[in-house]
Structure formats: C-alpha cells, structure tokens
C-alpha cells in the first residue's frame, strides 16, 4: 500500500484527499487553519495543524518517507515554493504541486516538483475550447499533431447512415473507436454500424481532421 | 462569429478569456475589482467594472444577446447564484458556471445554467487517480463502464514483442487505438507493431480491463 500526504485543504487539496480516501488509501492531511483541520479530521487517516514553511514541523511529520506528497497551496505562492523545497530536501520520492501561473510552475519545477498541475488554467482552456468548437465534448492531446476526441453529432446529416455508406475513414481520415448512445457504448464499431443525431463519436487522428469532423457534425 | 461574456477574472475566468482571445474570439470581461479590470483591459475586446449581482448593470451590458456567458465566480457563492439567475432571466442562450461544491452545482443547475464546471474538484480527482493507478496518464470516462485511457508501459515485460505475440486484444479485452513513442503517434497499430518500455498506449474498453492493463504495465 502506498502512503500519501496532502498539504493544504483548499478546494483542490480537499478533492485529492476525498478521492484518495474513496479508493481506500491512507492520507495525512496538513493545514495551518485549525478550523479546517478539525472539520476534516474524520475524513482522512490523520489530520495535523502545521505551517508548511516550518522545516522542523515538516521533518517531525516524516514527510520524506511518504510515497507521494501533494502540495496544494495556491494563492500563497511563497508558502507553495518553500514547502516544495522543504519536502524535496527531506527526500520525498514523488511531489505533485499545484501552480497558479506559468512562472510559479517553472519555479516549482526547478526546485524539484515531479509533477505540476494548473487546475483553473487547464479547466479554463478546456471550457474555452469546448465553447468555440461546436461539439467537442472532451479531448486528449496525444502529441502535437494527434488528438483523441469525443464529438457529439448535432445534426441529422449522418442520420441512419452506416459507416460504410458514409465512407467514414476515407472522408474524414479518422479512426472511429466508439459510438456512445445514452449510456451504451459500442467499441470498435463495424462498417455496418449506424450513426444517429445525438450520438457521441470517439475518434482518433490528426487534430486538423478532428476539427473538420467537428465542423461537419455541427 | 460567436460572442462571449466572462464574469469574474479569477484564475479560471482569466484562463477562459486568454484561451478565447488566442482563438481570435470577441470577449467582454466583467469584474467588480477595478484593479483587475484595468490590468486586463488590453487583453480582451472590452473590460467593464460592474457588480454581477446588479440586475440593471447586467441588463445595460446586454448579456442576454451573447452566445455564451461564463460565470467564473467561485468563493462568493451568493454572487455566483444571483448572477446566474440574472443572466438566465435576461435570456442568455448558453450559460457555463463554475461551482465550488456539489450543492452549489445543483443550485446553479436548478436556476438554469447549461453547463457546470468544478475545476479544483475535477483536477483533484484526476491527480488522485493518477497517483493511485501506476501508469494511467490521462483518461476519458465514456460511460459508467467504458473508459478511454493513455497508459505508460513502465516495465520491460512487453519489450520487443508484437501485438500478435502478446495476443493483446484477447489477453486484455481492450482495443489498442494508438502507440505513442516520443512525439510520434501510430494510430490503429497493426498486429506486427512492437511495444517498448516507455511507450504510451491509448486503449479503449471496460474500465475494469483498463485497470488490469495498468497493473500489468507497472
Ligand atoms: N503555510 C501554510 N501551511 C499550511 N497550510 C497552508 C499554508 N498556507 C495556506 N495553507 C492552507 O492551504 C489551503 C489552500 O490555500 P490557498 O488559498 O493558497 O489555495 P487556493 O489555490 O485558493 O486553493 P483552492 O483553489 O484549491 O481552493 C488553505 O486551506 C490554507 O489554509
Ligand atoms: N459580485 C461580483 N461581481 C463581479 N465580479 C465579482 C463579484 N464577486 C467576485 N467577483 C470577481 O470574481 C473573481 C473570482 O472570484 P472568486 O474569488 O469568488 O473566485 P475563485 O473561485 O477564487 O476564482 P479562481 O479559483 O478562478 O481564482 C474575482 O476576480 C472577483 O473580483
């Protein structure tokens, strides 16, 4: 079993704790706000009031021996940077740190954070992308040029036609990996599969081809 | 061309504005903090100082005629709920609202927000999931039982073997849709494709089978 320490019980830190506990992991939560620690001490394995910038307090908590330490300090960039430095010097094996800005992220990387997350920035990009591109519900960028995307079919141009009739692969240059209709998913759909308005198509291919399909299904 | 209004220039709201502007869209940004509006007025098409809870101010800004209104008010739940109500009554076609908690999200849904996002909560879940499951880099939940995932191969058990030799599809019950090695992606890999340590596999199938592959590649 792995061990986890989470510093900072803001919205992000709390969500990490809750998700880890739901998967029956052991979690040490640390925050300098007494009220927060008291209200969440029954949620986690152990909750401690401490200042993440206090090197002795962090050493006493034996943070160097945890498998993962998550530093979820956002608005207070100084505390985030100092806490990352302290935990790194204590020898923690894997550090995940939340960053506010690109500069903050670069500082954390230099200090030795293994993975940096930007919750608000990433979600802002996703929301903007979804608003501009008509029907892309979700996407994973596999590389600079390839994308996996879930696209909703929002018009009836495709209605009732099979993949063979649509000549889907040649027309769009994309691999259709699944068709979802309500909560039902058909993986690796055959050429006889029929597409309907309201379906969600999971496709993979060049980003420019994904955008072309997005236009065609709007 | 679509029109966008973003209320609240916190980390999330600002990221939405920046991403929309990068895609050459027109953005009206609204915040009640004068300093923030002044510092970002050159970033967006138009920036206005206003209180989102002031119905007359929101009407004067003609928010009912924008294609998308994003309500990026987090900590101040009352302002978020009231602003959503006002914008909905002004007739906005599509409202995206940021929520802090599940209860906050439910209130926004009842009032008429078309789409609700939880930036910190979602990222917290993703980070926790990634820490627990050894090598799942990213995933899209297609339904309750099907997942699309990017899994890194972290051991040499697969090294130099072809998909046919591994009997990949029958052994794992998953469809392998792409193999990524460095920035190079091979979509719809043939049975002769070879897997190496360090590759990233994009697979689709039942979530329980994805977790089995994750264990096998650790
Ligand atoms: N030096 C510190 N030591 C321990 N805990 C701290 C320290 N500084 C801040 N915190 C705690 O960390 C938590 C998150 O802080 P902060 O407000 O900086 O992040 P945030 O980015 O607003 O969080 P989120 O967006 O996830 O809600 C708060 O609960 C705060 O009490
Ligand atoms: N009534 C209001 N009218 C207009 N702007 C507001 C109002 N209340 C708050 N804001 C602005 O909205 C922005 C975001 O507010 P808030 O602090 O509630 O969100 P947040 O969840 O911390 O943001 P984020 O996590 O995205 O940084 C701030 O810039 C604040 O000035």
CSV table of C-alpha atoms and ligand atoms in Angstrom, one decimal:
chain,number,residue,atom,x,y,z
A,1,UNK,CA,0.0,0.0,0.0
A,2,UNK,CA,1.2,3.5,-0.9
A,3,UNK,CA,1.2,6.4,1.6
A,4,UNK,CA,0.0,9.9,0.7
A,5,UNK,CA,0.5,13.4,2.4
A,6,UNK,CA,-1.6,16.4,1.2
A,7,UNK,CA,-0.5,19.9,2.3
A,8,UNK,CA,-3.3,22.5,2.0
A,9,UNK,CA,-7.0,21.7,2.4
A,10,UNK,CA,-8.3,24.2,-0.2
A,11,UNK,CA,-10.8,23.0,-2.9
A,12,UNK,CA,-8.1,21.2,-4.8
A,13,UNK,CA,-6.3,19.6,-1.8
A,14,UNK,CA,-9.6,18.5,-0.3
A,15,UNK,CA,-10.7,16.9,-3.5
A,16,UNK,CA,-7.4,15.0,-3.7
A,17,UNK,CA,-7.9,13.7,-0.1
A,18,UNK,CA,-11.6,12.7,-0.8
A,19,UNK,CA,-10.7,10.8,-3.9
A,20,UNK,CA,-7.8,9.0,-2.2
A,21,UNK,CA,-9.9,8.0,0.8
A,22,UNK,CA,-12.7,6.8,-1.6
A,23,UNK,CA,-10.0,4.4,-3.1
A,24,UNK,CA,-9.2,3.3,0.5
A,25,UNK,CA,-5.7,4.9,0.6
A,26,UNK,CA,-4.0,6.2,3.8
A,27,UNK,CA,-3.9,10.0,3.8
A,28,UNK,CA,-2.1,12.5,6.1
A,29,UNK,CA,-3.7,16.0,5.6
A,30,UNK,CA,-1.8,19.1,6.8
A,31,UNK,CA,-3.1,22.7,7.0
A,32,UNK,CA,-2.3,25.8,9.2
A,33,UNK,CA,-6.0,26.6,9.6
A,34,UNK,CA,-7.2,25.0,12.8
A,35,UNK,CA,-10.9,25.1,11.9
A,36,UNK,CA,-10.3,23.3,8.6
A,37,UNK,CA,-8.2,20.6,10.2
A,38,UNK,CA,-10.9,20.0,12.9
A,39,UNK,CA,-13.7,19.7,10.4
A,40,UNK,CA,-11.9,17.2,8.2
A,41,UNK,CA,-10.0,15.1,10.7
A,42,UNK,CA,-12.7,12.3,10.4
A,43,UNK,CA,-12.4,12.3,6.7
A,44,UNK,CA,-8.7,11.3,6.4
A,45,UNK,CA,-6.4,8.9,8.2
A,46,UNK,CA,-4.7,11.7,10.1
A,47,UNK,CA,-5.1,15.5,10.0
A,48,UNK,CA,-2.4,17.8,11.5
A,49,UNK,CA,-2.3,21.6,12.1
A,50,UNK,CA,1.2,22.8,10.9
A,51,UNK,CA,2.8,25.5,8.9
A,52,UNK,CA,4.2,24.0,5.7
A,53,UNK,CA,7.0,26.6,5.8
A,54,UNK,CA,8.2,25.3,9.1
A,55,UNK,CA,11.1,22.9,8.3
A,56,UNK,CA,11.2,21.3,11.8
A,57,UNK,CA,7.4,20.6,11.8
A,58,UNK,CA,7.6,19.0,8.3
A,59,UNK,CA,10.6,16.9,9.4
A,60,UNK,CA,8.7,15.7,12.6
A,61,UNK,CA,5.9,14.6,10.3
A,62,UNK,CA,8.4,12.3,8.4
A,63,UNK,CA,7.3,13.6,5.0
A,64,UNK,CA,10.5,12.3,3.4
A,65,UNK,CA,9.1,8.7,3.8
A,66,UNK,CA,5.7,9.2,2.1
A,67,UNK,CA,5.3,7.7,-1.4
A,68,UNK,CA,3.5,10.8,-2.7
A,69,UNK,CA,3.3,14.4,-1.3
A,70,UNK,CA,0.8,16.8,-2.8
A,71,UNK,CA,1.4,20.5,-2.2
A,72,UNK,CA,-2.0,22.1,-2.7
A,73,UNK,CA,-1.1,25.7,-1.8
A,74,UNK,CA,-2.3,28.2,-4.4
A,75,UNK,CA,-2.9,31.8,-3.6
A,76,UNK,CA,0.2,31.8,-1.2
A,77,UNK,CA,2.9,31.3,-3.8
A,78,UNK,CA,5.7,31.8,-1.2
A,79,UNK,CA,4.3,29.0,1.0
A,80,UNK,CA,4.0,26.7,-2.0
A,81,UNK,CA,7.6,27.3,-3.2
A,82,UNK,CA,9.1,27.0,0.3
A,83,UNK,CA,7.0,23.9,1.2
A,84,UNK,CA,8.1,22.2,-2.0
A,85,UNK,CA,11.8,23.0,-1.3
A,86,UNK,CA,11.5,21.6,2.3
A,87,UNK,CA,9.7,18.4,1.2
A,88,UNK,CA,12.2,17.8,-1.6
A,89,UNK,CA,15.2,18.2,0.8
A,90,UNK,CA,13.5,15.8,3.3
A,91,UNK,CA,13.8,13.2,0.4
A,92,UNK,CA,10.2,12.7,-0.7
A,93,UNK,CA,10.0,10.2,-3.6
A,94,UNK,CA,7.3,12.0,-5.6
A,95,UNK,CA,6.0,15.5,-5.3
A,96,UNK,CA,2.9,16.9,-7.0
A,97,UNK,CA,2.5,20.7,-6.7
A,98,UNK,CA,-0.4,23.0,-7.7
A,99,UNK,CA,0.7,26.2,-9.5
A,100,UNK,CA,-1.1,29.4,-10.2
A,101,UNK,CA,0.9,30.8,-13.1
A,102,UNK,CA,3.4,29.6,-15.6
A,103,UNK,CA,6.2,31.4,-13.7
A,104,UNK,CA,5.1,29.7,-10.5
A,105,UNK,CA,5.1,26.4,-12.3
A,106,UNK,CA,8.7,27.0,-13.6
A,107,UNK,CA,9.9,27.8,-10.1
A,108,UNK,CA,8.4,24.6,-8.7
A,109,UNK,CA,9.9,22.5,-11.5
A,110,UNK,CA,13.4,24.0,-10.8
A,111,UNK,CA,13.0,23.2,-7.1
A,112,UNK,CA,12.3,19.6,-7.9
A,113,UNK,CA,8.5,19.0,-8.0
A,114,UNK,CA,7.9,15.9,-10.1
A,115,UNK,CA,4.6,16.9,-11.5
A,116,UNK,CA,2.9,20.3,-11.6
A,117,UNK,CA,-0.9,20.9,-12.1
A,118,UNK,CA,-2.8,24.0,-13.0
A,119,UNK,CA,-6.4,23.2,-12.1
A,120,UNK,CA,-8.0,26.6,-13.0
A,121,UNK,CA,-5.8,27.3,-16.1
A,122,UNK,CA,-6.4,23.8,-17.6
A,123,UNK,CA,-10.2,23.9,-17.0
A,124,UNK,CA,-10.4,27.4,-18.4
A,125,UNK,CA,-8.7,26.2,-21.6
A,126,UNK,CA,-11.0,23.2,-21.8
A,127,UNK,CA,-14.1,25.3,-21.4
A,128,UNK,CA,-13.0,27.9,-23.9
A,129,UNK,CA,-12.1,25.1,-26.4
A,130,UNK,CA,-15.5,23.5,-25.9
A,131,UNK,CA,-17.4,26.8,-26.4
A,132,UNK,CA,-15.5,27.6,-29.6
A,133,UNK,CA,-15.6,24.2,-31.2
A,134,UNK,CA,-19.2,23.3,-31.5
A,135,UNK,CA,-19.4,19.7,-30.4
A,136,UNK,CA,-16.1,18.5,-29.0
A,137,UNK,CA,-17.2,17.3,-25.6
A,138,UNK,CA,-13.7,16.2,-24.4
A,139,UNK,CA,-10.3,15.6,-25.8
A,140,UNK,CA,-6.8,14.1,-25.0
A,141,UNK,CA,-3.9,15.6,-26.9
A,142,UNK,CA,-1.7,12.6,-27.7
A,143,UNK,CA,1.1,14.6,-29.3
A,144,UNK,CA,1.4,18.0,-31.1
A,145,UNK,CA,-0.5,16.7,-34.1
A,146,UNK,CA,-2.7,13.8,-32.9
A,147,UNK,CA,-5.8,14.1,-30.8
A,148,UNK,CA,-8.4,11.7,-29.2
A,149,UNK,CA,-11.8,13.4,-29.1
A,150,UNK,CA,-15.4,12.8,-28.1
A,151,UNK,CA,-17.6,14.6,-30.6
A,152,UNK,CA,-21.4,14.9,-30.4
A,153,UNK,CA,-23.3,14.6,-33.6
A,154,UNK,CA,-25.6,17.6,-33.6
A,155,UNK,CA,-27.2,17.5,-37.0
A,156,UNK,CA,-29.2,14.9,-39.0
A,157,UNK,CA,-26.8,14.8,-42.0
A,158,UNK,CA,-25.4,11.4,-40.7
A,159,UNK,CA,-28.8,10.1,-39.6
A,160,UNK,CA,-29.5,6.4,-40.3
A,161,UNK,CA,-26.4,6.0,-42.5
A,162,UNK,CA,-23.8,3.2,-41.9
A,163,UNK,CA,-20.1,3.9,-41.5
A,164,UNK,CA,-19.6,2.1,-44.9
A,165,UNK,CA,-22.2,4.4,-46.6
A,166,UNK,CA,-20.5,7.5,-45.1
A,167,UNK,CA,-17.1,6.1,-46.1
A,168,UNK,CA,-16.2,7.5,-42.7
A,169,UNK,CA,-12.5,6.6,-42.6
A,170,UNK,CA,-11.6,7.9,-46.1
A,171,UNK,CA,-13.8,11.0,-45.9
A,172,UNK,CA,-12.5,12.2,-42.5
A,173,UNK,CA,-9.1,10.5,-42.2
A,174,UNK,CA,-10.0,9.5,-38.6
A,175,UNK,CA,-10.4,6.2,-36.8
A,176,UNK,CA,-13.8,5.8,-35.1
A,177,UNK,CA,-13.1,3.9,-31.9
A,178,UNK,CA,-16.5,4.0,-30.3
A,179,UNK,CA,-20.1,5.2,-30.6
A,180,UNK,CA,-21.9,6.2,-27.4
A,181,UNK,CA,-25.7,6.5,-27.4
A,182,UNK,CA,-27.3,7.2,-24.0
A,183,UNK,CA,-25.1,5.2,-21.5
A,184,UNK,CA,-24.4,2.5,-24.1
A,185,UNK,CA,-21.0,2.3,-25.7
A,186,UNK,CA,-20.1,0.3,-28.8
A,187,UNK,CA,-16.3,-0.2,-29.0
A,188,UNK,CA,-14.6,-0.7,-32.4
A,189,UNK,CA,-17.9,-0.3,-34.4
A,190,UNK,CA,-18.2,-2.4,-37.6
A,191,UNK,CA,-18.8,-0.9,-41.0
A,192,UNK,CA,-22.5,-1.7,-40.7
A,193,UNK,CA,-22.9,0.5,-37.6
A,194,UNK,CA,-25.4,3.3,-37.9
A,195,UNK,CA,-24.8,6.8,-36.7
A,196,UNK,CA,-27.7,8.9,-35.3
A,197,UNK,CA,-28.1,12.5,-34.3
A,198,UNK,CA,-27.3,12.8,-30.6
A,199,UNK,CA,-24.6,10.1,-30.7
A,200,UNK,CA,-21.2,10.7,-29.3
A,201,UNK,CA,-18.3,9.6,-31.5
A,202,UNK,CA,-14.9,8.8,-30.1
A,203,UNK,CA,-12.3,9.4,-32.8
A,204,UNK,CA,-8.5,9.5,-33.1
A,205,UNK,CA,-6.4,11.1,-35.7
A,206,UNK,CA,-4.8,14.3,-36.7
A,207,UNK,CA,-6.0,17.4,-34.8
A,208,UNK,CA,-6.8,19.2,-38.1
A,209,UNK,CA,-9.0,16.2,-39.2
A,210,UNK,CA,-10.8,16.2,-35.8
A,211,UNK,CA,-11.6,19.8,-36.2
A,212,UNK,CA,-13.0,19.1,-39.7
A,213,UNK,CA,-15.4,16.4,-38.3
A,214,UNK,CA,-16.4,18.8,-35.6
A,215,UNK,CA,-17.5,21.3,-38.2
A,216,UNK,CA,-19.3,18.6,-40.2
A,217,UNK,CA,-21.3,17.4,-37.2
A,218,UNK,CA,-22.5,20.9,-36.1
B,1,UNK,CA,-18.6,34.7,-35.3
B,2,UNK,CA,-19.8,33.9,-31.7
B,3,UNK,CA,-19.8,36.4,-28.8
B,4,UNK,CA,-18.6,35.6,-25.3
B,5,UNK,CA,-19.0,37.3,-21.9
B,6,UNK,CA,-16.9,36.2,-18.9
B,7,UNK,CA,-18.0,37.4,-15.4
B,8,UNK,CA,-15.2,37.2,-12.8
B,9,UNK,CA,-11.4,37.4,-13.6
B,10,UNK,CA,-10.1,34.9,-11.1
B,11,UNK,CA,-7.7,32.2,-12.2
B,12,UNK,CA,-10.4,30.3,-14.0
B,13,UNK,CA,-12.2,33.3,-15.6
B,14,UNK,CA,-8.9,34.7,-16.8
B,15,UNK,CA,-7.8,31.5,-18.4
B,16,UNK,CA,-11.1,31.3,-20.3
B,17,UNK,CA,-10.6,34.8,-21.6
B,18,UNK,CA,-7.0,34.1,-22.6
B,19,UNK,CA,-7.9,31.0,-24.5
B,20,UNK,CA,-10.8,32.6,-26.3
B,21,UNK,CA,-8.6,35.6,-27.3
B,22,UNK,CA,-5.9,33.2,-28.6
B,23,UNK,CA,-8.6,31.7,-30.9
B,24,UNK,CA,-9.4,35.2,-32.1
B,25,UNK,CA,-12.9,35.4,-30.5
B,26,UNK,CA,-14.6,38.6,-29.1
B,27,UNK,CA,-14.7,38.7,-25.3
B,28,UNK,CA,-16.4,41.0,-22.9
B,29,UNK,CA,-14.8,40.6,-19.4
B,30,UNK,CA,-16.7,41.8,-16.2
B,31,UNK,CA,-15.3,42.1,-12.7
B,32,UNK,CA,-16.1,44.3,-9.7
B,33,UNK,CA,-12.4,44.7,-8.9
B,34,UNK,CA,-11.2,47.9,-10.6
B,35,UNK,CA,-7.5,47.0,-10.4
B,36,UNK,CA,-8.1,43.7,-12.2
B,37,UNK,CA,-10.2,45.3,-14.9
B,38,UNK,CA,-7.6,47.9,-15.6
B,39,UNK,CA,-4.8,45.4,-15.8
B,40,UNK,CA,-6.6,43.1,-18.2
B,41,UNK,CA,-8.4,45.7,-20.4
B,42,UNK,CA,-5.8,45.4,-23.2
B,43,UNK,CA,-6.1,41.6,-23.2
B,44,UNK,CA,-9.8,41.3,-24.1
B,45,UNK,CA,-12.1,43.0,-26.6
B,46,UNK,CA,-13.8,45.0,-23.8
B,47,UNK,CA,-13.4,45.0,-20.0
B,48,UNK,CA,-16.0,46.6,-17.6
B,49,UNK,CA,-16.2,47.2,-13.9
B,50,UNK,CA,-19.6,46.0,-12.7
B,51,UNK,CA,-21.2,44.1,-9.9
B,52,UNK,CA,-22.7,40.8,-11.3
B,53,UNK,CA,-25.4,41.0,-8.7
B,54,UNK,CA,-26.7,44.3,-10.1
B,55,UNK,CA,-29.5,43.5,-12.4
B,56,UNK,CA,-29.6,46.9,-14.1
B,57,UNK,CA,-25.9,46.9,-14.8
B,58,UNK,CA,-26.1,43.4,-16.3
B,59,UNK,CA,-29.1,44.5,-18.5
B,60,UNK,CA,-27.2,47.6,-19.7
B,61,UNK,CA,-24.4,45.3,-20.8
B,62,UNK,CA,-26.9,43.4,-23.0
B,63,UNK,CA,-25.8,40.0,-21.6
B,64,UNK,CA,-29.0,38.4,-23.0
B,65,UNK,CA,-27.6,38.7,-26.5
B,66,UNK,CA,-24.3,37.0,-26.1
B,67,UNK,CA,-23.9,33.4,-27.5
B,68,UNK,CA,-22.1,32.2,-24.3
B,69,UNK,CA,-21.9,33.7,-20.8
B,70,UNK,CA,-19.3,32.2,-18.5
B,71,UNK,CA,-19.9,32.9,-14.7
B,72,UNK,CA,-16.5,32.4,-13.1
B,73,UNK,CA,-17.4,33.4,-9.5
B,74,UNK,CA,-16.1,30.8,-7.0
B,75,UNK,CA,-15.6,31.7,-3.4
B,76,UNK,CA,-18.6,34.1,-3.4
B,77,UNK,CA,-21.4,31.5,-3.9
B,78,UNK,CA,-24.2,34.1,-3.4
B,79,UNK,CA,-22.8,36.3,-6.2
B,80,UNK,CA,-22.5,33.2,-8.5
B,81,UNK,CA,-26.0,32.1,-7.9
B,82,UNK,CA,-27.5,35.6,-8.2
B,83,UNK,CA,-25.5,36.4,-11.3
B,84,UNK,CA,-26.6,33.1,-13.0
B,85,UNK,CA,-30.3,33.9,-12.2
B,86,UNK,CA,-30.0,37.4,-13.6
B,87,UNK,CA,-28.2,36.3,-16.8
B,88,UNK,CA,-30.7,33.5,-17.3
B,89,UNK,CA,-33.7,35.9,-17.0
B,90,UNK,CA,-32.0,38.3,-19.5
B,91,UNK,CA,-32.4,35.4,-22.0
B,92,UNK,CA,-28.7,34.3,-22.4
B,93,UNK,CA,-28.6,31.4,-24.9
B,94,UNK,CA,-25.9,29.3,-23.2
B,95,UNK,CA,-24.5,29.7,-19.6
B,96,UNK,CA,-21.4,28.0,-18.2
B,97,UNK,CA,-21.0,28.4,-14.4
B,98,UNK,CA,-18.1,27.4,-12.1
B,99,UNK,CA,-19.2,25.7,-8.9
B,100,UNK,CA,-17.3,25.0,-5.7
B,101,UNK,CA,-19.3,22.1,-4.2
B,102,UNK,CA,-21.9,19.6,-5.4
B,103,UNK,CA,-24.7,21.6,-3.6
B,104,UNK,CA,-23.6,24.8,-5.3
B,105,UNK,CA,-23.6,23.0,-8.6
B,106,UNK,CA,-27.1,21.7,-8.0
B,107,UNK,CA,-28.4,25.2,-7.2
B,108,UNK,CA,-26.8,26.5,-10.5
B,109,UNK,CA,-28.4,23.7,-12.5
B,110,UNK,CA,-31.9,24.4,-11.0
B,111,UNK,CA,-31.5,28.1,-11.9
B,112,UNK,CA,-30.8,27.2,-15.5
B,113,UNK,CA,-27.0,27.0,-16.0
B,114,UNK,CA,-26.5,24.9,-19.2
B,115,UNK,CA,-23.1,23.6,-18.1
B,116,UNK,CA,-21.4,23.4,-14.7
B,117,UNK,CA,-17.6,23.0,-14.2
B,118,UNK,CA,-15.7,22.1,-11.0
B,119,UNK,CA,-12.1,23.0,-11.8
B,120,UNK,CA,-10.5,22.2,-8.5
B,121,UNK,CA,-12.7,19.1,-7.8
B,122,UNK,CA,-12.1,17.6,-11.2
B,123,UNK,CA,-8.4,18.1,-11.1
B,124,UNK,CA,-8.2,16.8,-7.6
B,125,UNK,CA,-9.9,13.6,-8.7
B,126,UNK,CA,-7.6,13.3,-11.7
B,127,UNK,CA,-4.4,13.8,-9.6
B,128,UNK,CA,-5.6,11.2,-7.0
B,129,UNK,CA,-6.5,8.7,-9.7
B,130,UNK,CA,-3.1,9.1,-11.4
B,131,UNK,CA,-1.2,8.7,-8.1
B,132,UNK,CA,-3.1,5.5,-7.2
B,133,UNK,CA,-3.0,3.9,-10.6
B,134,UNK,CA,0.5,3.5,-11.5
B,135,UNK,CA,0.7,4.5,-15.2
B,136,UNK,CA,-2.6,5.9,-16.3
B,137,UNK,CA,-1.5,9.3,-17.7
B,138,UNK,CA,-4.9,10.5,-18.7
B,139,UNK,CA,-8.4,9.1,-19.2
B,140,UNK,CA,-11.9,10.0,-20.6
B,141,UNK,CA,-14.9,8.3,-19.0
B,142,UNK,CA,-17.1,7.4,-22.0
B,143,UNK,CA,-19.9,5.9,-19.8
B,144,UNK,CA,-20.2,4.3,-16.4
B,145,UNK,CA,-18.4,1.2,-17.6
B,146,UNK,CA,-16.2,2.2,-20.6
B,147,UNK,CA,-13.0,4.3,-20.5
B,148,UNK,CA,-10.5,5.6,-23.0
B,149,UNK,CA,-7.1,5.8,-21.3
B,150,UNK,CA,-3.4,6.6,-22.0
B,151,UNK,CA,-1.2,4.1,-20.2
B,152,UNK,CA,2.5,4.3,-20.0
B,153,UNK,CA,4.4,1.0,-20.3
B,154,UNK,CA,6.8,1.1,-17.3
B,155,UNK,CA,8.3,-2.3,-17.3
B,156,UNK,CA,10.2,-4.5,-19.9
B,157,UNK,CA,7.7,-7.4,-19.9
B,158,UNK,CA,6.3,-6.2,-23.2
B,159,UNK,CA,9.7,-5.3,-24.7
B,160,UNK,CA,10.2,-6.1,-28.3
B,161,UNK,CA,7.0,-8.2,-28.6
B,162,UNK,CA,4.5,-7.6,-31.3
B,163,UNK,CA,0.7,-7.2,-30.6
B,164,UNK,CA,0.2,-10.6,-32.2
B,165,UNK,CA,2.7,-12.3,-29.9
B,166,UNK,CA,1.2,-10.6,-26.9
B,167,UNK,CA,-2.3,-11.6,-28.1
B,168,UNK,CA,-3.1,-8.1,-26.9
B,169,UNK,CA,-6.8,-8.0,-27.7
B,170,UNK,CA,-7.7,-11.4,-26.2
B,171,UNK,CA,-5.5,-11.1,-23.2
B,172,UNK,CA,-6.7,-7.7,-22.0
B,173,UNK,CA,-10.1,-7.3,-23.7
B,174,UNK,CA,-9.1,-3.9,-24.9
B,175,UNK,CA,-8.8,-2.2,-28.3
B,176,UNK,CA,-5.4,-0.6,-28.7
B,177,UNK,CA,-6.0,2.6,-30.8
B,178,UNK,CA,-2.6,4.2,-30.8
B,179,UNK,CA,1.0,3.7,-29.6
B,180,UNK,CA,3.0,6.9,-28.8
B,181,UNK,CA,6.7,6.9,-28.6
B,182,UNK,CA,8.4,10.3,-28.0
B,183,UNK,CA,6.2,12.7,-30.1
B,184,UNK,CA,5.4,10.1,-32.7
B,185,UNK,CA,2.0,8.5,-32.7
B,186,UNK,CA,1.0,5.4,-34.6
B,187,UNK,CA,-2.8,5.3,-35.0
B,188,UNK,CA,-4.6,1.9,-35.4
B,189,UNK,CA,-1.4,-0.1,-35.0
B,190,UNK,CA,-1.2,-3.4,-37.0
B,191,UNK,CA,-0.7,-6.8,-35.3
B,192,UNK,CA,3.0,-6.6,-36.2
B,193,UNK,CA,3.5,-3.4,-34.2
B,194,UNK,CA,6.1,-3.7,-31.4
B,195,UNK,CA,5.7,-2.3,-27.9
B,196,UNK,CA,8.6,-1.0,-25.9
B,197,UNK,CA,9.2,0.2,-22.4
B,198,UNK,CA,8.4,3.9,-22.2
B,199,UNK,CA,5.7,3.8,-24.9
B,200,UNK,CA,2.3,5.3,-24.2
B,201,UNK,CA,-0.7,3.1,-25.2
B,202,UNK,CA,-4.1,4.6,-26.0
B,203,UNK,CA,-6.7,1.9,-25.2
B,204,UNK,CA,-10.5,1.8,-25.0
B,205,UNK,CA,-12.6,-0.8,-23.3
B,206,UNK,CA,-14.2,-1.7,-20.0
B,207,UNK,CA,-12.8,0.3,-17.0
B,208,UNK,CA,-12.1,-2.9,-15.1
B,209,UNK,CA,-10.0,-4.2,-18.1
B,210,UNK,CA,-8.1,-0.8,-18.3
B,211,UNK,CA,-7.2,-1.1,-14.6
B,212,UNK,CA,-5.9,-4.7,-15.3
B,213,UNK,CA,-3.6,-3.4,-18.1
B,214,UNK,CA,-2.5,-0.6,-15.8
B,215,UNK,CA,-1.4,-3.2,-13.2
B,216,UNK,CA,0.4,-5.3,-15.9
B,217,UNK,CA,2.4,-2.4,-17.2
B,218,UNK,CA,3.6,-1.2,-13.8
C,1,LIG,N1,1.9,27.8,5.1
C,1,LIG,C1,0.9,27.0,5.1
C,1,LIG,N2,0.9,25.9,5.8
C,1,LIG,C2,-0.1,25.0,5.8
C,1,LIG,N3,-1.3,25.3,5.1
C,1,LIG,C3,-1.4,26.4,4.4
C,1,LIG,C4,-0.3,27.4,4.4
C,1,LIG,N4,-0.7,28.4,3.6
C,1,LIG,C5,-2.0,28.2,3.2
C,1,LIG,N5,-2.4,27.0,3.7
C,1,LIG,C6,-3.7,26.3,3.5
C,1,LIG,O1,-3.7,25.8,2.2
C,1,LIG,C7,-5.1,25.8,1.7
C,1,LIG,C8,-5.1,26.4,0.3
C,1,LIG,O2,-4.6,27.6,0.3
C,1,LIG,P1,-4.7,28.7,-0.9
C,1,LIG,O3,-5.9,29.5,-0.5
C,1,LIG,O4,-3.4,29.2,-1.0
C,1,LIG,O5,-5.1,27.9,-2.1
C,1,LIG,P2,-6.2,28.0,-3.2
C,1,LIG,O6,-5.4,28.0,-4.5
C,1,LIG,O7,-7.1,29.1,-3.1
C,1,LIG,O8,-7.0,26.7,-3.1
C,1,LIG,P3,-8.1,26.1,-4.0
C,1,LIG,O9,-8.1,26.9,-5.3
C,1,LIG,O10,-7.7,24.7,-4.1
C,1,LIG,O11,-9.3,26.3,-3.1
C,1,LIG,C9,-5.9,26.7,2.7
C,1,LIG,O12,-6.7,25.8,3.3
C,1,LIG,C10,-4.9,27.3,3.6
C,1,LIG,O13,-5.4,27.3,5.0
C,2,LIG,N1,-20.4,40.3,-7.5
C,2,LIG,C1,-19.3,40.3,-8.3
C,2,LIG,N2,-19.4,40.9,-9.5
C,2,LIG,C2,-18.3,40.9,-10.3
C,2,LIG,N3,-17.1,40.3,-10.1
C,2,LIG,C3,-17.0,39.6,-8.9
C,2,LIG,C4,-18.1,39.6,-7.9
C,2,LIG,N4,-17.7,38.8,-6.9
C,2,LIG,C5,-16.4,38.4,-7.1
C,2,LIG,N5,-16.0,38.9,-8.3
C,2,LIG,C6,-14.7,38.7,-9.0
C,2,LIG,O1,-14.7,37.4,-9.5
C,2,LIG,C7,-13.4,36.8,-9.5
C,2,LIG,C8,-13.4,35.4,-8.9
C,2,LIG,O2,-13.9,35.4,-7.7
C,2,LIG,P1,-13.7,34.4,-6.6
C,2,LIG,O3,-12.6,34.7,-5.7
C,2,LIG,O4,-15.0,34.2,-6.0
C,2,LIG,O5,-13.3,33.1,-7.4
C,2,LIG,P2,-12.3,31.9,-7.2
C,2,LIG,O6,-13.0,30.7,-7.2
C,2,LIG,O7,-11.3,32.1,-6.1
C,2,LIG,O8,-11.5,32.1,-8.6
C,2,LIG,P3,-10.4,31.2,-9.1
C,2,LIG,O9,-10.3,29.9,-8.4
C,2,LIG,O10,-10.8,31.0,-10.6
C,2,LIG,O11,-9.2,32.0,-9.0
C,2,LIG,C9,-12.5,37.8,-8.7
C,2,LIG,O12,-11.7,38.5,-9.6
C,2,LIG,C10,-13.5,38.8,-8.1
C,2,LIG,O13,-13.1,40.1,-8.1
